[in-house]
Amino acid sequence: MNARATLSCSLGLVTVALLGGLVALGGVALTGDLGGGTTTVVRTSASPAAAAPVADNNRLLVREIYSRAAPGVVQITSTSGTADNPTVAPANPSSPAQPEQALGSGFVIDKAGHIVTNYHVIEGADQIEVSFSNRDTLRATLVGSDPSTDIAVLRVEASSRGLTPLEFGDSGAVRVGDPVVAIGNPFGLARTATAGIVSAVQERTITAPNGYPIDHVVQTDAPINPGNSGGPLLNERAQVIGVNSQISTAQGANGNVGIGFAVPSNTVKAVVAQLVATGKVDRAFLGISGSTVTDELARVFRLPVDAGVLVETVGGGTPAAKAGLKAGTDTTVVAGESYTLGGDLIVAVGGKRVASLEQLRDQLADHKPGETVKLELYRGSKAISVEVKLGRQPAQPQG
């Protein structure tokens, strides 16, 4: 079984806290004074020869991608427990605690000095510094952060001529096998490039620092390691298609094994826009936990539909509870997966069909707290609709 871990490196000594199977790349943490049947028809009659594949002139070599993007990639040093922070008092005044530093990566997104990184890179920091390719190091301010997607936005005061913004690509257009390049600062090694392919898309979900799921992440085999956190995952056009965030490791291992995950750029773009505008992200909240209906589950238990979301629990006092949604009562195991049956089965939100838990979250993301939406569902074999006034997502998952 894999283990989930958080990596930290203290002057070359890597310590691993075993928690599950993914490693937050929280960076190189330094303590002390440093740092998601076809039919083939064969025609025998004469026909024009198939055109040879045409090279995509927009595709760049790895070195070209690096040349374009590396100047926009930065190293981030976050410091906590600094002496100039009057809110932090040492436990023992006679032996003051040394500041703790963590190194991560980030990238410039505009000429105004906004920089994107991972939330876990700067979490709890009293001071944040950004180092550029020209060796300039500038103090950064935190514009806003979103633990639910592990994204943060910083800002530096710098000449626009000295900034190289990276362009966002469309993570929804990414396909398995597409070439990718990761640029970051693994173990503090500034602006290191590694290359690979997209290993999986859309169906992958990872867990954010606050416990919420991050859907549609991009999986890659491009080597990424502690210190790559917050750096860009780039497509063959040098566009950002993801923000490197986590890796998966085998039991007892602490390095890269070719399984890395990046928060998808389409998610990042939406989050960044809100952070720059307001400094925070507000999300609509329903207040249930559930499971995706599978074909086998629908067949075995003769469910009224073969796609949707089973409502397994309903949080007390939540919008779902106030709207009268019913939770499951009977637990069963199908194909090794546990389900709680007997509750409502949601099939649409706001007139849009939902076939999975991920699609339910996607539909809720299109709404704001305080909005009223109509849920279409089955209660037993009866189709009904329920109106729900959505709430605001809590800081952490309930229950």
PDB file of C-alpha atoms in Angstrom, residues 92-338:
ATOM      1  CA  ASN A  92      11.832  29.988  26.023  1.00  0.00           C
ATOM      2  CA  PRO A  93      12.973  33.628  25.901  1.00  0.00           C
ATOM      3  CA  SER A  94      16.495  32.624  26.834  1.00  0.00           C
ATOM      4  CA  SER A  95      16.674  30.285  23.814  1.00  0.00           C
ATOM      5  CA  PRO A  96      14.750  31.936  20.945  1.00  0.00           C
ATOM      6  CA  ALA A  97      13.368  29.632  18.284  1.00  0.00           C
ATOM      7  CA  GLN A  98      15.171  29.829  14.979  1.00  0.00           C
ATOM      8  CA  PRO A  99      13.164  30.945  11.933  1.00  0.00           C
ATOM      9  CA  GLU A 100      11.942  28.161   9.676  1.00  0.00           C
ATOM     10  CA  GLN A 101      12.217  28.502   5.919  1.00  0.00           C
ATOM     11  CA  ALA A 102      10.690  26.551   3.021  1.00  0.00           C
ATOM     12  CA  LEU A 103      11.690  26.707  -0.619  1.00  0.00           C
ATOM     13  CA  GLY A 104       9.211  26.287  -3.472  1.00  0.00           C
ATOM     14  CA  SER A 105       8.527  27.494  -6.987  1.00  0.00           C
ATOM     15  CA  GLY A 106       6.139  29.866  -8.702  1.00  0.00           C
ATOM     16  CA  PHE A 107       5.668  31.765 -11.947  1.00  0.00           C
ATOM     17  CA  VAL A 108       4.815  35.262 -13.093  1.00  0.00           C
ATOM     18  CA  ILE A 109       1.360  35.720 -14.667  1.00  0.00           C
ATOM     19  CA  ASP A 110       1.258  39.413 -15.572  1.00  0.00           C
ATOM     20  CA  LYS A 111       3.240  42.620 -15.821  1.00  0.00           C
ATOM     21  CA  ALA A 112       1.638  43.871 -12.594  1.00  0.00           C
ATOM     22  CA  GLY A 113       3.881  41.502 -10.641  1.00  0.00           C
ATOM     23  CA  HIS A 114       1.381  38.785  -9.731  1.00  0.00           C
ATOM     24  CA  ILE A 115       2.913  35.370  -9.101  1.00  0.00           C
ATOM     25  CA  VAL A 116       1.174  31.990  -8.732  1.00  0.00           C
ATOM     26  CA  THR A 117       2.417  29.296  -6.380  1.00  0.00           C
ATOM     27  CA  ASN A 118       1.031  26.568  -4.130  1.00  0.00           C
ATOM     28  CA  TYR A 119      -0.744  27.493  -0.921  1.00  0.00           C
ATOM     29  CA  HIS A 120       1.270  24.920   1.003  1.00  0.00           C
ATOM     30  CA  VAL A 121       4.504  26.638  -0.014  1.00  0.00           C
ATOM     31  CA  ILE A 122       3.590  29.854   1.806  1.00  0.00           C
ATOM     32  CA  GLU A 123       1.229  28.501   4.461  1.00  0.00           C
ATOM     33  CA  GLY A 124       1.888  30.209   7.779  1.00  0.00           C
ATOM     34  CA  ALA A 125       4.672  32.397   6.390  1.00  0.00           C
ATOM     35  CA  ASP A 126       5.525  35.679   8.051  1.00  0.00           C
ATOM     36  CA  GLN A 127       7.821  36.701   5.233  1.00  0.00           C
ATOM     37  CA  ILE A 128       7.952  35.690   1.551  1.00  0.00           C
ATOM     38  CA  GLU A 129      10.800  36.389  -0.843  1.00  0.00           C
ATOM     39  CA  VAL A 130      10.892  35.779  -4.588  1.00  0.00           C
ATOM     40  CA  SER A 131      14.109  35.185  -6.526  1.00  0.00           C
ATOM     41  CA  PHE A 132      14.206  35.804 -10.271  1.00  0.00           C
ATOM     42  CA  SER A 133      16.419  34.431 -13.027  1.00  0.00           C
ATOM     43  CA  ASN A 134      18.468  37.637 -13.003  1.00  0.00           C
ATOM     44  CA  ARG A 135      19.299  36.880  -9.353  1.00  0.00           C
ATOM     45  CA  ASP A 136      17.159  39.732  -8.047  1.00  0.00           C
ATOM     46  CA  THR A 137      15.367  38.858  -4.816  1.00  0.00           C
ATOM     47  CA  LEU A 138      12.282  40.852  -3.846  1.00  0.00           C
ATOM     48  CA  ARG A 139       9.950  40.823  -0.871  1.00  0.00           C
ATOM     49  CA  ALA A 140       6.463  39.612  -1.894  1.00  0.00           C
ATOM     50  CA  THR A 141       3.049  40.309  -0.418  1.00  0.00           C
ATOM     51  CA  LEU A 142       0.305  37.706  -0.215  1.00  0.00           C
ATOM     52  CA  VAL A 143      -2.640  38.787  -2.394  1.00  0.00           C
ATOM     53  CA  GLY A 144      -4.776  35.815  -1.438  1.00  0.00           C
ATOM     54  CA  SER A 145      -4.776  32.050  -1.028  1.00  0.00           C
ATOM     55  CA  ASP A 146      -7.150  29.153  -1.568  1.00  0.00           C
ATOM     56  CA  PRO A 147      -6.346  26.019   0.464  1.00  0.00           C
ATOM     57  CA  SER A 148      -9.182  24.159  -1.329  1.00  0.00           C
ATOM     58  CA  THR A 149      -7.149  24.140  -4.558  1.00  0.00           C
ATOM     59  CA  ASP A 150      -3.692  24.610  -3.037  1.00  0.00           C
ATOM     60  CA  ILE A 151      -3.232  27.889  -4.922  1.00  0.00           C
ATOM     61  CA  ALA A 152      -1.876  31.222  -3.737  1.00  0.00           C
ATOM     62  CA  VAL A 153      -1.196  34.528  -5.474  1.00  0.00           C
ATOM     63  CA  LEU A 154       1.694  36.784  -4.498  1.00  0.00           C
ATOM     64  CA  ARG A 155       2.702  40.210  -5.764  1.00  0.00           C
ATOM     65  CA  VAL A 156       6.046  41.933  -6.086  1.00  0.00           C
ATOM     66  CA  GLU A 157       6.875  45.534  -6.845  1.00  0.00           C
ATOM     67  CA  ALA A 158       9.064  45.294  -9.923  1.00  0.00           C
ATOM     68  CA  SER A 159       9.591  46.972 -13.273  1.00  0.00           C
ATOM     69  CA  SER A 160       7.270  45.492 -15.877  1.00  0.00           C
ATOM     70  CA  ARG A 161      10.249  45.209 -18.238  1.00  0.00           C
ATOM     71  CA  GLY A 162      11.869  42.809 -15.821  1.00  0.00           C
ATOM     72  CA  LEU A 163       8.881  40.455 -15.671  1.00  0.00           C
ATOM     73  CA  THR A 164       8.214  37.537 -18.053  1.00  0.00           C
ATOM     74  CA  PRO A 165       4.587  36.419 -17.642  1.00  0.00           C
ATOM     75  CA  LEU A 166       3.710  32.866 -18.597  1.00  0.00           C
ATOM     76  CA  GLU A 167       0.557  32.153 -20.614  1.00  0.00           C
ATOM     77  CA  PHE A 168      -2.134  29.783 -19.390  1.00  0.00           C
ATOM     78  CA  GLY A 169      -3.192  26.949 -21.709  1.00  0.00           C
ATOM     79  CA  ASP A 170      -6.440  24.945 -21.739  1.00  0.00           C
ATOM     80  CA  SER A 171      -6.129  21.959 -19.406  1.00  0.00           C
ATOM     81  CA  GLY A 172      -9.438  20.651 -20.771  1.00  0.00           C
ATOM     82  CA  ALA A 173      -7.717  20.072 -24.120  1.00  0.00           C
ATOM     83  CA  VAL A 174      -4.885  18.016 -22.628  1.00  0.00           C
ATOM     84  CA  ARG A 175      -4.728  14.386 -23.720  1.00  0.00           C
ATOM     85  CA  VAL A 176      -2.814  11.358 -22.498  1.00  0.00           C
ATOM     86  CA  GLY A 177       0.535  11.169 -24.247  1.00  0.00           C
ATOM     87  CA  ASP A 178       0.927  14.917 -24.753  1.00  0.00           C
ATOM     88  CA  PRO A 179       4.515  16.044 -24.058  1.00  0.00           C
ATOM     89  CA  VAL A 180       5.052  18.247 -21.014  1.00  0.00           C
ATOM     90  CA  VAL A 181       7.889  20.074 -19.317  1.00  0.00           C
ATOM     91  CA  ALA A 182       8.122  20.944 -15.636  1.00  0.00           C
ATOM     92  CA  ILE A 183      10.301  23.844 -14.525  1.00  0.00           C
ATOM     93  CA  GLY A 184      11.002  24.520 -10.881  1.00  0.00           C
ATOM     94  CA  ASN A 185      13.479  24.461  -8.062  1.00  0.00           C
ATOM     95  CA  PRO A 186      13.764  20.847  -6.838  1.00  0.00           C
ATOM     96  CA  PHE A 187      15.820  20.738  -3.642  1.00  0.00           C
ATOM     97  CA  GLY A 188      16.663  24.385  -4.235  1.00  0.00           C
ATOM     98  CA  LEU A 189      18.294  23.747  -7.649  1.00  0.00           C
ATOM     99  CA  ALA A 190      17.059  26.859  -9.428  1.00  0.00           C
ATOM    100  CA  ARG A 191      15.011  26.627 -12.611  1.00  0.00           C
ATOM    101  CA  THR A 192      15.551  22.921 -13.320  1.00  0.00           C
ATOM    102  CA  ALA A 193      13.698  21.503 -16.343  1.00  0.00           C
ATOM    103  CA  THR A 194      12.401  17.941 -16.583  1.00  0.00           C
ATOM    104  CA  ALA A 195      10.334  16.428 -19.411  1.00  0.00           C
ATOM    105  CA  GLY A 196       7.742  13.685 -19.772  1.00  0.00           C
ATOM    106  CA  ILE A 197       4.212  13.073 -20.937  1.00  0.00           C
ATOM    107  CA  VAL A 198       0.683  13.434 -19.620  1.00  0.00           C
ATOM    108  CA  SER A 199      -0.065  10.076 -18.001  1.00  0.00           C
ATOM    109  CA  ALA A 200      -3.743  10.613 -17.149  1.00  0.00           C
ATOM    110  CA  VAL A 201      -6.306  13.420 -17.169  1.00  0.00           C
ATOM    111  CA  GLN A 202      -9.783  14.284 -15.933  1.00  0.00           C
ATOM    112  CA  GLU A 203     -10.430  11.184 -13.789  1.00  0.00           C
ATOM    113  CA  ARG A 204      -7.732  11.917 -11.231  1.00  0.00           C
ATOM    114  CA  THR A 205      -8.529  13.608  -7.914  1.00  0.00           C
ATOM    115  CA  ILE A 206      -6.110  14.631  -5.168  1.00  0.00           C
ATOM    116  CA  THR A 207      -6.685  16.035  -1.690  1.00  0.00           C
ATOM    117  CA  ALA A 208      -6.096  19.713  -0.960  1.00  0.00           C
ATOM    118  CA  PRO A 209      -4.285  20.886   2.192  1.00  0.00           C
ATOM    119  CA  ASN A 210      -7.622  21.538   3.920  1.00  0.00           C
ATOM    120  CA  GLY A 211      -9.075  18.123   3.022  1.00  0.00           C
ATOM    121  CA  TYR A 212     -11.270  19.050   0.060  1.00  0.00           C
ATOM    122  CA  PRO A 213     -10.869  17.188  -3.266  1.00  0.00           C
ATOM    123  CA  ILE A 214      -9.177  18.799  -6.258  1.00  0.00           C
ATOM    124  CA  ASP A 215     -10.720  17.310  -9.400  1.00  0.00           C
ATOM    125  CA  HIS A 216      -9.392  16.865 -12.944  1.00  0.00           C
ATOM    126  CA  VAL A 217      -5.728  17.065 -11.987  1.00  0.00           C
ATOM    127  CA  VAL A 218      -3.109  16.377 -14.637  1.00  0.00           C
ATOM    128  CA  GLN A 219      -0.968  13.314 -13.943  1.00  0.00           C
ATOM    129  CA  THR A 220       2.526  13.278 -15.416  1.00  0.00           C
ATOM    130  CA  ASP A 221       5.672  11.196 -15.386  1.00  0.00           C
ATOM    131  CA  ALA A 222       7.890  14.246 -15.749  1.00  0.00           C
ATOM    132  CA  PRO A 223      10.185  14.045 -12.712  1.00  0.00           C
ATOM    133  CA  ILE A 224       9.120  16.492 -10.006  1.00  0.00           C
ATOM    134  CA  ASN A 225      10.451  16.601  -6.484  1.00  0.00           C
ATOM    135  CA  PRO A 226      10.246  18.644  -3.281  1.00  0.00           C
ATOM    136  CA  GLY A 227      10.899  22.241  -4.268  1.00  0.00           C
ATOM    137  CA  ASN A 228       8.927  21.910  -7.545  1.00  0.00           C
ATOM    138  CA  SER A 229       5.757  22.859  -5.672  1.00  0.00           C
ATOM    139  CA  GLY A 230       4.043  25.822  -7.291  1.00  0.00           C
ATOM    140  CA  GLY A 231       6.043  25.607 -10.508  1.00  0.00           C
ATOM    141  CA  PRO A 232       4.452  25.334 -13.952  1.00  0.00           C
ATOM    142  CA  LEU A 233       3.705  22.202 -15.953  1.00  0.00           C
ATOM    143  CA  LEU A 234       3.993  23.356 -19.565  1.00  0.00           C
ATOM    144  CA  ASN A 235       2.654  22.006 -22.850  1.00  0.00           C
ATOM    145  CA  GLU A 236       4.528  21.936 -26.166  1.00  0.00           C
ATOM    146  CA  ARG A 237       3.630  25.580 -26.746  1.00  0.00           C
ATOM    147  CA  ALA A 238       5.181  26.675 -23.465  1.00  0.00           C
ATOM    148  CA  GLN A 239       1.724  27.324 -21.995  1.00  0.00           C
ATOM    149  CA  VAL A 240       0.924  26.503 -18.376  1.00  0.00           C
ATOM    150  CA  ILE A 241      -1.487  23.565 -18.184  1.00  0.00           C
ATOM    151  CA  GLY A 242      -1.029  22.895 -14.494  1.00  0.00           C
ATOM    152  CA  VAL A 243       0.637  23.887 -11.245  1.00  0.00           C
ATOM    153  CA  ASN A 244       2.817  21.085  -9.860  1.00  0.00           C
ATOM    154  CA  SER A 245       1.543  20.154  -6.421  1.00  0.00           C
ATOM    155  CA  GLN A 246       1.940  16.528  -5.345  1.00  0.00           C
ATOM    156  CA  ILE A 247       3.749  13.282  -6.115  1.00  0.00           C
ATOM    157  CA  SER A 248       2.923   9.687  -5.274  1.00  0.00           C
ATOM    158  CA  THR A 249       5.516   7.538  -3.558  1.00  0.00           C
ATOM    159  CA  ALA A 250       5.851   3.892  -2.653  1.00  0.00           C
ATOM    160  CA  GLN A 251       5.839   2.770   0.972  1.00  0.00           C
ATOM    161  CA  GLY A 252       9.039   3.897   2.604  1.00  0.00           C
ATOM    162  CA  ALA A 253      10.203   5.948  -0.388  1.00  0.00           C
ATOM    163  CA  ASN A 254      10.591   9.693  -0.453  1.00  0.00           C
ATOM    164  CA  GLY A 255      11.614  10.539  -4.026  1.00  0.00           C
ATOM    165  CA  ASN A 256      10.004  10.774  -7.417  1.00  0.00           C
ATOM    166  CA  VAL A 257       8.710   7.531  -8.926  1.00  0.00           C
ATOM    167  CA  GLY A 258       7.218   9.025 -12.075  1.00  0.00           C
ATOM    168  CA  ILE A 259       3.768   9.841 -10.713  1.00  0.00           C
ATOM    169  CA  GLY A 260       3.164  13.535 -10.231  1.00  0.00           C
ATOM    170  CA  PHE A 261       0.034  15.663 -10.120  1.00  0.00           C
ATOM    171  CA  ALA A 262      -0.623  19.244 -11.191  1.00  0.00           C
ATOM    172  CA  VAL A 263      -3.649  21.388 -10.367  1.00  0.00           C
ATOM    173  CA  PRO A 264      -5.281  21.944 -13.803  1.00  0.00           C
ATOM    174  CA  SER A 265      -4.828  25.359 -15.382  1.00  0.00           C
ATOM    175  CA  ASN A 266      -8.558  25.874 -15.954  1.00  0.00           C
ATOM    176  CA  THR A 267      -9.081  25.560 -12.209  1.00  0.00           C
ATOM    177  CA  VAL A 268      -6.099  27.785 -11.502  1.00  0.00           C
ATOM    178  CA  LYS A 269      -7.313  30.535 -13.864  1.00  0.00           C
ATOM    179  CA  ALA A 270     -10.724  30.728 -12.163  1.00  0.00           C
ATOM    180  CA  VAL A 271      -9.204  30.747  -8.683  1.00  0.00           C
ATOM    181  CA  VAL A 272      -6.535  33.322  -9.531  1.00  0.00           C
ATOM    182  CA  ALA A 273      -9.112  35.699 -11.017  1.00  0.00           C
ATOM    183  CA  GLN A 274     -11.047  35.672  -7.733  1.00  0.00           C
ATOM    184  CA  LEU A 275      -7.939  36.007  -5.590  1.00  0.00           C
ATOM    185  CA  VAL A 276      -6.649  38.995  -7.549  1.00  0.00           C
ATOM    186  CA  ALA A 277     -10.075  40.654  -7.451  1.00  0.00           C
ATOM    187  CA  THR A 278     -11.067  39.981  -3.831  1.00  0.00           C
ATOM    188  CA  GLY A 279      -8.241  38.138  -2.077  1.00  0.00           C
ATOM    189  CA  LYS A 280     -10.417  35.110  -1.415  1.00  0.00           C
ATOM    190  CA  VAL A 281     -12.524  32.416  -3.082  1.00  0.00           C
ATOM    191  CA  ASP A 282     -16.159  31.845  -2.133  1.00  0.00           C
ATOM    192  CA  ARG A 283     -17.677  28.489  -3.063  1.00  0.00           C
ATOM    193  CA  ALA A 284     -21.253  27.261  -3.005  1.00  0.00           C
ATOM    194  CA  PHE A 285     -21.927  24.525  -0.467  1.00  0.00           C
ATOM    195  CA  LEU A 286     -24.598  21.787  -0.464  1.00  0.00           C
ATOM    196  CA  GLY A 287     -23.629  19.733   2.573  1.00  0.00           C
ATOM    197  CA  ILE A 288     -23.739  16.089   1.547  1.00  0.00           C
ATOM    198  CA  SER A 289     -21.315  13.262   1.041  1.00  0.00           C
ATOM    199  CA  GLY A 290     -22.040  10.750  -1.682  1.00  0.00           C
ATOM    200  CA  SER A 291     -20.845   8.252  -4.245  1.00  0.00           C
ATOM    201  CA  THR A 292     -21.054   7.932  -8.003  1.00  0.00           C
ATOM    202  CA  VAL A 293     -23.587   5.393  -9.278  1.00  0.00           C
ATOM    203  CA  THR A 294     -21.841   2.671 -11.305  1.00  0.00           C
ATOM    204  CA  ASP A 295     -23.417   0.390 -13.916  1.00  0.00           C
ATOM    205  CA  GLU A 296     -22.928  -2.618 -11.643  1.00  0.00           C
ATOM    206  CA  LEU A 297     -24.436  -0.869  -8.633  1.00  0.00           C
ATOM    207  CA  ALA A 298     -27.472   0.202 -10.681  1.00  0.00           C
ATOM    208  CA  ARG A 299     -27.923  -3.347 -12.009  1.00  0.00           C
ATOM    209  CA  VAL A 300     -27.462  -5.222  -8.748  1.00  0.00           C
ATOM    210  CA  PHE A 301     -29.797  -2.974  -6.745  1.00  0.00           C
ATOM    211  CA  ARG A 302     -32.175  -2.128  -9.598  1.00  0.00           C
ATOM    212  CA  LEU A 303     -31.751   1.596  -9.180  1.00  0.00           C
ATOM    213  CA  PRO A 304     -34.138   3.796 -11.214  1.00  0.00           C
ATOM    214  CA  VAL A 305     -31.220   5.243 -13.233  1.00  0.00           C
ATOM    215  CA  ASP A 306     -27.736   4.064 -14.114  1.00  0.00           C
ATOM    216  CA  ALA A 307     -25.987   7.376 -13.528  1.00  0.00           C
ATOM    217  CA  GLY A 308     -26.048   9.969 -10.779  1.00  0.00           C
ATOM    218  CA  VAL A 309     -24.904  10.585  -7.216  1.00  0.00           C
ATOM    219  CA  LEU A 310     -26.052   8.624  -4.191  1.00  0.00           C
ATOM    220  CA  VAL A 311     -26.618  10.838  -1.156  1.00  0.00           C
ATOM    221  CA  GLU A 312     -24.955   8.889   1.648  1.00  0.00           C
ATOM    222  CA  THR A 313     -24.824  11.469   4.438  1.00  0.00           C
ATOM    223  CA  VAL A 314     -26.428  14.864   5.007  1.00  0.00           C
ATOM    224  CA  GLY A 315     -24.685  17.278   7.339  1.00  0.00           C
ATOM    225  CA  GLY A 316     -26.729  18.721  10.167  1.00  0.00           C
ATOM    226  CA  GLY A 317     -27.852  22.293   9.586  1.00  0.00           C
ATOM    227  CA  THR A 318     -26.520  22.329   6.020  1.00  0.00           C
ATOM    228  CA  PRO A 319     -28.440  23.608   2.969  1.00  0.00           C
ATOM    229  CA  ALA A 320     -29.126  19.980   2.017  1.00  0.00           C
ATOM    230  CA  ALA A 321     -30.589  19.249   5.456  1.00  0.00           C
ATOM    231  CA  LYS A 322     -32.755  22.391   5.372  1.00  0.00           C
ATOM    232  CA  ALA A 323     -34.054  21.360   1.929  1.00  0.00           C
ATOM    233  CA  GLY A 324     -35.003  17.923   3.252  1.00  0.00           C
ATOM    234  CA  LEU A 325     -32.562  15.728   1.358  1.00  0.00           C
ATOM    235  CA  LYS A 326     -32.497  12.155   2.617  1.00  0.00           C
ATOM    236  CA  ALA A 327     -29.327  10.304   3.550  1.00  0.00           C
ATOM    237  CA  GLY A 328     -28.622   6.618   3.020  1.00  0.00           C
ATOM    238  CA  THR A 329     -29.319   4.067   5.710  1.00  0.00           C
ATOM    239  CA  ASP A 330     -27.991   0.703   4.525  1.00  0.00           C
ATOM    240  CA  THR A 331     -24.317  -0.012   3.903  1.00  0.00           C
ATOM    241  CA  THR A 332     -23.274  -2.553   1.293  1.00  0.00           C
ATOM    242  CA  VAL A 333     -20.156  -3.546  -0.606  1.00  0.00           C
ATOM    243  CA  VAL A 334     -20.096  -3.939  -4.383  1.00  0.00           C
ATOM    244  CA  ALA A 335     -16.946  -4.895  -6.284  1.00  0.00           C
ATOM    245  CA  GLY A 336     -14.879  -4.019  -3.229  1.00  0.00           C
ATOM    246  CA  GLU A 337     -16.400  -0.539  -2.849  1.00  0.00           C
ATOM    247  CA  SER A 338     -18.577   0.465   0.106  1.00  0.00           C
TER     248      SER A 338
END
